[in-house]
Each structure stands twice: as C-alpha cells, then as structure tokens.
C-alpha cells in the first residue's frame, strides 16, 4: 500500500533571521523571537506593509497578529508563499 503524496512545502526567508513556511495546512514562522504556528482553521493571511520599514503581518480571523520585518529583495518569495496560502484558504471550508 502506498502513502498519499505529501503536499508541497513552501518556504520563504523574510530576512536573515526568519523563515516562513507553509505545508498546505499550517503556516509556521521560525527564528524570530519565538516560533509560531497558524493552522488553516485560524484563517491566517499575510499583509505586507509599505514604507521605509518594510514588514509583513500574519493576521488571523480571531485578531491574532504577528509582525515580522522583511528584506525587500526577499519580497517575491514571500508574495509567492502568500498566494499559495490564499489558494489553500479558498479551498478550505470555514468552521
């Protein structure tokens, strides 16, 4: 009997100290002040802030917020991860 295929893993560094990862169900942040996990049930989304001090925020439907500074040259990878997260959310029914 074969195991079902694993969903793709998406990883994007935000800066030299932080990695954001999404496995299709759980969004994780590694290496900041502390690690954080957000299940799709929490409906996490990434918001990108403009301006000189660029940052992204992970915001959940319950108002939980995690702010992370990002390096401008790493923005495309973070945006790609955010798009994959949005697609997964669209395919996941709300509870």
C-alpha positions as a printed NumPy array, in Angstrom:
array([[  0.   ,   0.   ,   0.   ],
       [  1.406,   3.398,  -0.927],
       [  1.069,   6.567,   1.083],
       [ -0.737,   9.544,  -0.427],
       [  1.613,  12.168,  -1.833],
       [  2.699,  14.875,   0.555],
       [  1.568,  18.407,  -0.263],
       [  4.317,  20.712,  -1.467],
       [  6.243,  22.637,   1.162],
       [  6.61 ,  26.365,   0.574],
       [  9.387,  28.21 ,   2.395],
       [ 10.47 ,  31.817,   2.12 ],
       [ 13.009,  33.687,   4.204],
       [ 11.792,  37.073,   5.432],
       [ 15.244,  38.222,   6.48 ],
       [ 18.486,  36.611,   7.617],
       [ 16.883,  35.545,  10.92 ],
       [ 13.344,  34.477,   9.945],
       [ 11.925,  31.695,   7.773],
       [  8.214,  31.452,   6.924],
       [  6.957,  28.003,   5.933],
       [  3.612,  26.636,   4.684],
       [  2.872,  22.937,   4.174],
       [ -0.69 ,  23.245,   2.896],
       [ -2.277,  23.153,   6.373],
       [ -0.019,  25.02 ,   8.812],
       [  1.767,  28.345,   8.406],
       [  4.892,  28.495,  10.564],
       [  7.412,  31.167,  11.495],
       [ 10.879,  30.113,  12.624],
       [ 13.728,  32.064,  14.095],
       [ 12.14 ,  35.303,  15.212],
       [ 11.647,  35.959,  18.92 ],
       [  9.815,  32.658,  19.148],
       [  8.376,  30.168,  16.692],
       [  4.699,  30.411,  15.79 ],
       [  2.172,  28.096,  14.121],
       [ -1.117,  29.02 ,  12.452],
       [ -3.475,  26.291,  11.264],
       [ -5.784,  26.997,   8.306],
       [ -8.659,  26.785,  10.799],
       [ -7.438,  30.171,  12.122],
       [ -7.709,  31.631,   8.573],
       [ -4.245,  33.265,   8.638],
       [ -3.368,  35.782,   5.949],
       [ -0.228,  37.733,   5.145],
       [ -0.426,  41.518,   4.917],
       [  2.515,  43.465,   3.509],
       [  3.253,  46.922,   4.845],
       [  4.719,  49.629,   2.633],
       [  7.222,  52.255,   3.592],
       [ 10.787,  52.515,   4.724],
       [ 10.462,  49.906,   7.474],
       [  9.017,  47.093,   5.434],
       [  7.193,  44.414,   7.322],
       [  4.617,  41.729,   6.969],
       [  1.934,  40.783,   9.412],
       [  0.277,  37.423,   9.862],
       [ -3.301,  38.138,  10.89 ],
       [ -5.902,  35.527,  11.881],
       [ -9.677,  35.698,  11.859],
       [ -9.601,  35.967,  15.663],
       [ -7.368,  39.04 ,  15.579],
       [ -4.097,  37.346,  16.484],
       [ -1.276,  39.319,  14.853],
       [  2.417,  38.561,  14.338],
       [  4.577,  41.276,  12.746],
       [  7.858,  40.447,  11.007],
       [ 10.297,  42.75 ,   9.21 ],
       [ 11.344,  41.573,   5.75 ],
       [ 14.191,  42.429,   3.397],
       [ 12.966,  43.966,   0.123],
       [ 14.886,  41.542,  -2.098],
       [ 13.056,  38.626,  -0.405],
       [  9.57 ,  40.03 ,  -1.066],
       [  8.849,  37.946,  -4.231],
       [  9.288,  34.681,  -2.31 ],
       [  7.037,  35.908,   0.497],
       [  4.398,  37.015,  -2.004],
       [  4.506,  33.602,  -3.665],
       [  4.017,  31.916,  -0.299],
       [  1.131,  34.323,   0.473],
       [ -0.536,  33.395,  -2.846],
       [ -0.279,  29.686,  -2.048],
       [ -1.725,  30.321,   1.412],
       [ -4.636,  32.275,  -0.124],
       [ -5.334,  29.435,  -2.593],
       [ -5.363,  26.883,   0.233],
       [ -7.705,  29.075,   2.278],
       [-10.075,  29.391,  -0.687],
       [-10.214,  25.585,  -0.913],
       [-10.753,  25.084,   2.837],
       [-14.26 ,  25.466,   4.269],
       [-14.65 ,  27.712,   7.289],
       [-15.688,  26.056,  10.535]])
